[in-house]
């Protein structure tokens, strides 16, 4: 195998460079994986555009990308249950397994988490090969490609949001935001039997995608009052399930105004400002719950089997960029936010 590989390294805002890195060696318990597809996440775009996301600041060179799948090319010592040639999707967060949240089973809240493409945690996967713990890798069945494998990461977010809402068969849902996370939340809800899903966004192209993937109705938030439209659609009752997937403060406030009695608002999107304004009077009068989520836990096997069972995850990808064009592709993505719903990097 070659001594070096290519990696795209972020050095500062709008500054990524293709560089040579030493070929990684799989340590005990690790797989060496040849990366085939990586989804470009909103968090990657935030890091590249502003050099930060919330409290995370990129101060040292960092490889972005955390939604990946590829082929196993080497097994580290002691690895069982995998073979060279297996296609796998990689769960990007490696928890310590020993801290209080880990021992309580809440490993996504690990206090020593090592998550891909997070400053001071671990590098991401905008590179050709990655060594990753086998315990955070999941084999893909033959009918699931590595593009879908990569998109299992955001799908886990949607599955977790649906799970936290406690969605029931036959309920109706309102989703603010029709980007990747809004769309995977809709797919997760539909597979849980919530077929009546209304989606709000301000970008027409995204709402067309939501319709293509099965939204019952859409609301153009820039053309009508989204709260009035959502209430009118439910004879004033509001929706039992409301999801904020836009990462926008206005949408969080609207979400709390459109929930039905005994309903739930799940805050999924992350806004730049940590403080939000919510309509607590409406929430109280309706005895509505507010739920938050942080990434996901224990959901990769569910995501893989949902896709194997026919969930149309690949349709979310709107743009495929070859790895060699990644630097230019992400700048294009940044400057054409209205056009790119979900970019995916391809190495094959
Ligand atoms: Zn992501
Ligand atoms: Zn831990």
Tab-separated table of C-alpha atoms and ligand atoms in Angstrom:
chain	number	residue	atom	x	y	z
A	1	UNK	CA	0.000	0.000	0.000
A	2	UNK	CA	1.162	3.565	-0.674
A	3	UNK	CA	3.056	5.456	2.028
A	4	UNK	CA	0.866	8.529	1.772
A	5	UNK	CA	-2.699	9.475	0.918
A	6	UNK	CA	-4.547	12.629	-0.021
A	7	UNK	CA	-6.421	14.644	2.608
A	8	UNK	CA	-8.289	17.947	2.407
A	9	UNK	CA	-7.205	20.046	5.377
A	10	UNK	CA	-8.940	23.189	6.631
A	11	UNK	CA	-6.519	25.956	7.695
A	12	UNK	CA	-8.957	28.820	8.235
A	13	UNK	CA	-12.243	30.311	6.973
A	14	UNK	CA	-12.750	29.441	3.261
A	15	UNK	CA	-9.273	27.906	3.274
A	16	UNK	CA	-9.075	24.149	2.604
A	17	UNK	CA	-6.041	22.578	0.885
A	18	UNK	CA	-5.407	19.168	-0.660
A	19	UNK	CA	-2.347	17.747	1.112
A	20	UNK	CA	-0.408	14.499	1.476
A	21	UNK	CA	-0.761	12.722	4.802
A	22	UNK	CA	0.918	9.518	6.003
A	23	UNK	CA	-1.161	6.394	5.384
A	24	UNK	CA	-2.875	5.500	8.695
A	25	UNK	CA	-2.175	2.113	10.322
A	26	UNK	CA	-5.069	0.374	12.097
A	27	UNK	CA	-4.346	-0.003	15.817
A	28	UNK	CA	-5.740	-2.839	17.934
A	29	UNK	CA	-9.503	-2.990	17.505
A	30	UNK	CA	-9.484	-0.705	14.459
A	31	UNK	CA	-10.401	-1.096	10.803
A	32	UNK	CA	-8.553	0.616	7.979
A	33	UNK	CA	-11.265	1.851	5.641
A	34	UNK	CA	-10.904	3.186	2.109
A	35	UNK	CA	-13.395	6.038	2.084
A	36	UNK	CA	-15.943	5.954	-0.770
A	37	UNK	CA	-18.580	8.588	0.081
A	38	UNK	CA	-18.782	11.441	2.594
A	39	UNK	CA	-21.783	13.712	3.093
A	40	UNK	CA	-21.131	17.442	3.439
A	41	UNK	CA	-22.875	18.499	6.644
A	42	UNK	CA	-24.144	21.932	7.660
A	43	UNK	CA	-21.566	21.823	10.453
A	44	UNK	CA	-18.743	21.395	7.895
A	45	UNK	CA	-20.087	24.433	6.033
A	46	UNK	CA	-20.263	26.490	9.239
A	47	UNK	CA	-16.691	25.608	10.175
A	48	UNK	CA	-15.416	26.433	6.705
A	49	UNK	CA	-17.380	29.656	6.384
A	50	UNK	CA	-16.892	31.157	9.839
A	51	UNK	CA	-14.043	29.118	11.350
A	52	UNK	CA	-16.333	28.128	14.203
A	53	UNK	CA	-19.581	26.458	15.222
A	54	UNK	CA	-21.048	27.390	18.599
A	55	UNK	CA	-18.243	27.022	21.114
A	56	UNK	CA	-15.992	24.999	18.770
A	57	UNK	CA	-13.305	27.127	17.118
A	58	UNK	CA	-10.914	25.842	14.438
A	59	UNK	CA	-7.511	27.060	15.625
A	60	UNK	CA	-5.339	24.241	14.276
A	61	UNK	CA	-5.485	22.492	10.885
A	62	UNK	CA	-8.547	20.243	10.822
A	63	UNK	CA	-9.882	17.669	8.360
A	64	UNK	CA	-13.653	18.165	8.011
A	65	UNK	CA	-16.325	15.572	7.120
A	66	UNK	CA	-18.017	13.079	9.453
A	67	UNK	CA	-20.699	11.286	7.386
A	68	UNK	CA	-18.781	8.451	5.769
A	69	UNK	CA	-18.859	4.930	4.374
A	70	UNK	CA	-16.312	2.861	2.501
A	71	UNK	CA	-14.568	-0.483	2.154
A	72	UNK	CA	-12.510	-2.334	4.760
A	73	UNK	CA	-8.964	-2.816	3.412
A	74	UNK	CA	-7.112	-3.971	6.538
A	75	UNK	CA	-7.965	-5.260	10.028
A	76	UNK	CA	-6.058	-4.118	13.102
A	77	UNK	CA	-4.999	-6.700	15.705
A	78	UNK	CA	-7.860	-8.378	17.552
A	79	UNK	CA	-10.688	-7.297	15.250
A	80	UNK	CA	-13.447	-9.860	14.877
A	81	UNK	CA	-16.616	-9.888	12.840
A	82	UNK	CA	-15.233	-7.962	9.846
A	83	UNK	CA	-13.339	-9.015	6.738
A	84	UNK	CA	-11.338	-7.205	4.076
A	85	UNK	CA	-13.780	-6.173	1.344
A	86	UNK	CA	-16.709	-5.476	3.704
A	87	UNK	CA	-18.563	-2.238	3.009
A	88	UNK	CA	-19.123	-0.293	6.208
A	89	UNK	CA	-20.612	2.933	7.501
A	90	UNK	CA	-18.678	4.645	10.290
A	91	UNK	CA	-20.308	6.189	13.351
A	92	UNK	CA	-18.189	9.345	13.728
A	93	UNK	CA	-18.281	9.728	17.522
A	94	UNK	CA	-16.042	7.483	19.607
A	95	UNK	CA	-17.169	7.644	23.263
A	96	UNK	CA	-14.881	6.776	26.199
A	97	UNK	CA	-17.229	4.111	27.572
A	98	UNK	CA	-16.343	4.925	31.183
A	99	UNK	CA	-17.628	8.366	32.141
A	100	UNK	CA	-20.959	8.827	33.936
A	101	UNK	CA	-23.108	9.432	30.819
A	102	UNK	CA	-21.409	6.517	29.009
A	103	UNK	CA	-22.062	4.135	31.902
A	104	UNK	CA	-25.667	5.328	32.057
A	105	UNK	CA	-26.015	4.296	28.404
A	106	UNK	CA	-26.095	7.880	27.084
A	107	UNK	CA	-22.872	7.631	25.127
A	108	UNK	CA	-23.744	10.533	22.819
A	109	UNK	CA	-23.351	12.765	25.885
A	110	UNK	CA	-19.866	11.352	26.718
A	111	UNK	CA	-17.730	13.903	28.521
A	112	UNK	CA	-14.619	12.690	26.669
A	113	UNK	CA	-16.185	12.219	23.245
A	114	UNK	CA	-13.833	11.998	20.279
A	115	UNK	CA	-15.979	13.000	17.304
A	116	UNK	CA	-14.777	13.353	13.726
A	117	UNK	CA	-14.121	16.894	12.443
A	118	UNK	CA	-14.496	18.535	15.848
A	119	UNK	CA	-11.535	20.696	16.979
A	120	UNK	CA	-9.374	18.904	19.591
A	121	UNK	CA	-11.377	15.673	19.163
A	122	UNK	CA	-10.433	13.849	15.947
A	123	UNK	CA	-9.904	14.623	12.282
A	124	UNK	CA	-12.746	14.028	9.873
A	125	UNK	CA	-12.941	11.947	6.712
A	126	UNK	CA	-12.292	14.272	3.791
A	127	UNK	CA	-9.390	11.920	3.116
A	128	UNK	CA	-8.742	8.657	1.281
A	129	UNK	CA	-8.191	6.256	4.192
A	130	UNK	CA	-9.252	6.296	7.834
A	131	UNK	CA	-8.440	4.024	10.787
A	132	UNK	CA	-11.573	3.755	12.956
A	133	UNK	CA	-12.634	1.547	15.888
A	134	UNK	CA	-14.478	-1.531	14.599
A	135	UNK	CA	-17.011	-1.145	17.429
A	136	UNK	CA	-18.193	2.114	15.796
A	137	UNK	CA	-18.479	0.563	12.297
A	138	UNK	CA	-21.526	-1.188	10.817
A	139	UNK	CA	-21.558	-3.558	7.867
A	140	UNK	CA	-23.724	-2.564	4.932
A	141	UNK	CA	-25.881	-5.275	3.358
A	142	UNK	CA	-25.496	-5.799	-0.383
A	143	UNK	CA	-28.466	-3.640	-1.345
A	144	UNK	CA	-27.169	-0.572	0.547
A	145	UNK	CA	-24.475	1.441	-1.255
A	146	UNK	CA	-21.826	3.564	0.406
A	147	UNK	CA	-23.582	6.801	-0.602
A	148	UNK	CA	-26.573	5.708	1.466
A	149	UNK	CA	-24.149	4.383	4.079
A	150	UNK	CA	-22.667	7.862	4.440
A	151	UNK	CA	-26.143	9.403	4.736
A	152	UNK	CA	-26.999	7.037	7.601
A	153	UNK	CA	-25.317	9.625	9.852
A	154	UNK	CA	-27.878	12.398	9.297
A	155	UNK	CA	-30.616	9.746	9.130
A	156	UNK	CA	-29.728	8.793	12.718
A	157	UNK	CA	-30.465	12.395	13.710
A	158	UNK	CA	-33.905	12.152	12.079
A	159	UNK	CA	-34.586	8.774	13.696
A	160	UNK	CA	-33.580	10.121	17.083
A	161	UNK	CA	-35.774	13.224	16.682
A	162	UNK	CA	-38.737	11.007	15.757
A	163	UNK	CA	-37.999	8.676	18.676
A	164	UNK	CA	-37.736	11.546	21.182
A	165	UNK	CA	-41.068	12.932	20.015
A	166	UNK	CA	-42.769	9.643	20.899
A	167	UNK	CA	-44.536	9.733	17.513
A	168	UNK	CA	-47.555	7.471	17.148
A	169	UNK	CA	-48.935	5.785	14.089
A	170	UNK	CA	-51.438	8.120	12.441
A	171	UNK	CA	-50.392	11.377	14.069
A	172	UNK	CA	-49.640	14.464	11.966
A	173	UNK	CA	-46.395	16.419	12.044
A	174	UNK	CA	-45.123	19.885	11.165
A	175	UNK	CA	-41.445	20.280	10.260
A	176	UNK	CA	-39.691	23.641	10.072
A	177	UNK	CA	-36.756	23.392	7.661
A	178	UNK	CA	-36.480	21.278	4.530
A	179	UNK	CA	-32.715	20.833	4.401
A	180	UNK	CA	-31.068	17.463	4.949
A	181	UNK	CA	-32.107	17.189	8.613
A	182	UNK	CA	-35.720	18.235	7.965
A	183	UNK	CA	-35.924	15.679	5.145
A	184	UNK	CA	-34.448	12.783	7.152
A	185	UNK	CA	-36.783	13.655	10.031
A	186	UNK	CA	-39.695	13.420	7.598
A	187	UNK	CA	-38.450	10.050	6.284
A	188	UNK	CA	-38.072	8.762	9.854
A	189	UNK	CA	-41.583	9.927	10.781
A	190	UNK	CA	-43.138	8.398	7.681
A	191	UNK	CA	-41.505	5.061	8.400
A	192	UNK	CA	-42.918	5.288	11.945
A	193	UNK	CA	-46.404	5.606	10.469
A	194	UNK	CA	-46.714	9.406	10.612
A	195	UNK	CA	-47.785	9.887	7.009
A	196	UNK	CA	-49.361	13.354	7.291
A	197	UNK	CA	-46.321	15.650	7.284
A	198	UNK	CA	-46.369	19.382	6.502
A	199	UNK	CA	-43.026	21.080	5.815
A	200	UNK	CA	-42.172	24.797	6.127
A	201	UNK	CA	-39.221	26.432	4.354
A	202	UNK	CA	-38.338	29.677	2.579
A	203	UNK	CA	-36.565	28.002	-0.363
A	204	UNK	CA	-38.835	26.628	-3.105
A	205	UNK	CA	-36.348	24.032	-4.324
A	206	UNK	CA	-36.121	22.440	-0.893
A	207	UNK	CA	-39.899	22.242	-0.606
A	208	UNK	CA	-40.063	20.550	-4.013
A	209	UNK	CA	-37.667	17.925	-2.654
A	210	UNK	CA	-39.857	17.522	0.441
A	211	UNK	CA	-42.876	16.897	-1.828
A	212	UNK	CA	-40.895	14.433	-3.922
A	213	UNK	CA	-40.048	12.510	-0.747
A	214	UNK	CA	-43.656	12.446	0.418
A	215	UNK	CA	-44.605	15.672	2.240
A	216	UNK	CA	-48.398	15.967	2.367
A	217	UNK	CA	-48.337	19.769	2.232
A	218	UNK	CA	-45.755	22.533	2.168
A	219	UNK	CA	-45.780	26.114	3.464
A	220	UNK	CA	-43.644	28.889	1.928
A	221	UNK	CA	-42.547	30.757	5.051
A	222	UNK	CA	-41.385	33.754	3.011
A	223	UNK	CA	-44.743	34.169	1.248
A	224	UNK	CA	-47.320	33.476	3.958
A	225	UNK	CA	-47.439	33.674	7.754
A	226	UNK	CA	-46.289	30.140	8.615
A	227	UNK	CA	-48.038	30.118	12.021
A	228	UNK	CA	-51.399	31.210	10.574
A	229	UNK	CA	-51.081	28.759	7.688
A	230	UNK	CA	-50.229	25.852	10.029
A	231	UNK	CA	-53.103	26.673	12.385
A	232	UNK	CA	-55.541	27.140	9.487
A	233	UNK	CA	-54.553	23.722	8.117
A	234	UNK	CA	-55.544	22.102	11.427
A	235	UNK	CA	-58.729	24.115	12.136
A	236	UNK	CA	-56.797	26.014	14.785
A	237	UNK	CA	-55.718	22.957	16.750
A	238	UNK	CA	-52.038	22.888	15.771
A	239	UNK	CA	-49.887	19.799	15.207
A	240	UNK	CA	-49.277	17.102	17.831
A	241	UNK	CA	-45.680	16.730	16.571
A	242	UNK	CA	-43.588	19.802	15.701
A	243	UNK	CA	-39.917	19.686	14.714
A	244	UNK	CA	-37.569	22.661	14.455
A	245	UNK	CA	-34.963	21.558	11.890
A	246	UNK	CA	-34.091	24.954	10.416
A	247	UNK	CA	-31.637	26.062	13.080
A	248	UNK	CA	-33.289	29.471	12.941
A	249	UNK	CA	-34.519	31.452	15.995
A	250	UNK	CA	-37.699	32.578	14.181
A	251	UNK	CA	-38.587	28.952	13.430
A	252	UNK	CA	-38.151	27.924	17.088
A	253	UNK	CA	-40.599	30.621	18.148
A	254	UNK	CA	-43.051	29.608	15.399
A	255	UNK	CA	-42.724	25.955	16.398
A	256	UNK	CA	-43.913	26.763	19.917
A	257	UNK	CA	-46.934	28.632	18.509
A	258	UNK	CA	-48.103	25.786	16.262
A	259	UNK	CA	-48.136	22.812	18.629
A	260	UNK	CA	-51.420	21.100	19.530
A	261	UNK	CA	-52.732	20.382	23.043
A	262	UNK	CA	-50.626	17.700	24.734
A	263	UNK	CA	-48.196	17.899	21.797
A	264	UNK	CA	-44.437	18.074	21.596
A	265	UNK	CA	-41.883	20.433	20.053
A	266	UNK	CA	-38.511	18.840	19.289
A	267	UNK	CA	-35.652	21.316	18.869
A	268	UNK	CA	-33.355	19.619	16.365
A	269	UNK	CA	-31.626	22.466	14.521
A	270	UNK	CA	-28.747	24.380	16.030
A	271	UNK	CA	-28.703	28.170	15.790
A	272	UNK	CA	-25.570	30.298	16.132
A	273	UNK	CA	-26.925	32.071	19.234
A	274	UNK	CA	-27.394	29.670	22.176
A	275	UNK	CA	-30.310	31.724	23.579
A	276	UNK	CA	-33.747	31.324	22.024
A	277	UNK	CA	-37.140	32.989	22.403
A	278	UNK	CA	-40.020	30.518	22.858
A	279	UNK	CA	-43.755	31.108	23.345
A	280	UNK	CA	-43.967	29.580	26.815
A	281	UNK	CA	-47.535	30.839	27.362
A	282	UNK	CA	-48.757	28.768	24.417
A	283	UNK	CA	-46.647	25.793	25.500
A	284	UNK	CA	-48.113	25.949	29.029
A	285	UNK	CA	-51.686	26.487	27.878
A	286	UNK	CA	-51.322	23.378	25.707
A	287	UNK	CA	-49.263	21.385	28.220
A	288	UNK	CA	-46.836	20.830	25.363
A	289	UNK	CA	-43.422	19.283	25.941
A	290	UNK	CA	-40.176	20.658	24.560
A	291	UNK	CA	-37.527	18.060	23.745
A	292	UNK	CA	-33.923	18.554	22.728
A	293	UNK	CA	-31.512	16.112	21.126
A	294	UNK	CA	-27.728	15.947	20.859
A	295	UNK	CA	-26.704	13.918	17.800
A	296	UNK	CA	-28.058	10.340	18.424
A	297	UNK	CA	-27.234	7.068	20.124
A	298	UNK	CA	-27.717	3.366	19.349
A	299	UNK	CA	-29.381	4.099	16.016
A	300	UNK	CA	-26.921	3.090	13.286
A	301	UNK	CA	-28.251	-0.492	13.041
A	302	UNK	CA	-31.805	0.889	12.732
A	303	UNK	CA	-30.687	3.350	10.032
A	304	UNK	CA	-28.939	0.626	8.015
A	305	UNK	CA	-31.906	-1.731	8.209
A	306	UNK	CA	-34.369	1.055	7.327
A	307	UNK	CA	-32.393	1.814	4.163
A	308	UNK	CA	-32.059	-1.897	3.352
A	309	UNK	CA	-35.865	-2.061	3.698
A	310	UNK	CA	-36.391	0.648	1.074
A	311	UNK	CA	-36.189	4.051	2.793
A	312	UNK	CA	-35.306	6.368	-0.145
A	313	UNK	CA	-32.299	7.983	1.544
A	314	UNK	CA	-30.146	8.413	-1.579
A	315	UNK	CA	-32.741	10.825	-3.044
A	316	UNK	CA	-31.673	13.471	-0.512
A	317	UNK	CA	-28.298	13.884	-2.239
A	318	UNK	CA	-28.690	16.743	-4.723
A	319	UNK	CA	-25.037	17.264	-5.726
A	320	UNK	CA	-22.146	14.780	-5.971
A	321	UNK	CA	-18.631	16.277	-5.961
A	322	UNK	CA	-15.588	14.145	-6.886
A	323	UNK	CA	-13.008	14.179	-4.076
A	324	UNK	CA	-10.459	15.883	-6.335
A	325	UNK	CA	-12.869	18.858	-6.674
A	326	UNK	CA	-13.845	19.013	-3.008
A	327	UNK	CA	-12.116	22.314	-2.230
A	328	UNK	CA	-13.919	24.111	-5.087
A	329	UNK	CA	-17.115	22.094	-4.532
A	330	UNK	CA	-17.539	23.254	-0.947
A	331	UNK	CA	-17.007	26.880	-1.913
A	332	UNK	CA	-19.654	26.397	-4.633
A	333	UNK	CA	-21.948	24.869	-2.019
A	334	UNK	CA	-21.308	27.845	0.286
A	335	UNK	CA	-22.100	30.379	-2.428
A	336	UNK	CA	-25.174	28.533	-3.769
A	337	UNK	CA	-27.070	27.617	-0.621
A	338	UNK	CA	-30.401	27.965	-2.417
A	339	UNK	CA	-29.409	25.328	-4.915
A	340	UNK	CA	-27.505	22.656	-3.004
A	341	UNK	CA	-29.817	20.676	-0.699
A	342	UNK	CA	-27.246	18.023	0.192
A	343	UNK	CA	-23.750	17.697	-1.251
A	344	UNK	CA	-21.911	14.372	-1.129
A	345	UNK	CA	-18.220	13.794	-1.874
A	346	UNK	CA	-17.447	10.731	-3.977
A	347	UNK	CA	-14.087	8.939	-4.020
A	348	UNK	CA	-15.169	6.255	-6.509
B	1	LIG	ZN1	-23.759	15.593	9.944
B	2	LIG	ZN1	-17.729	8.710	28.112
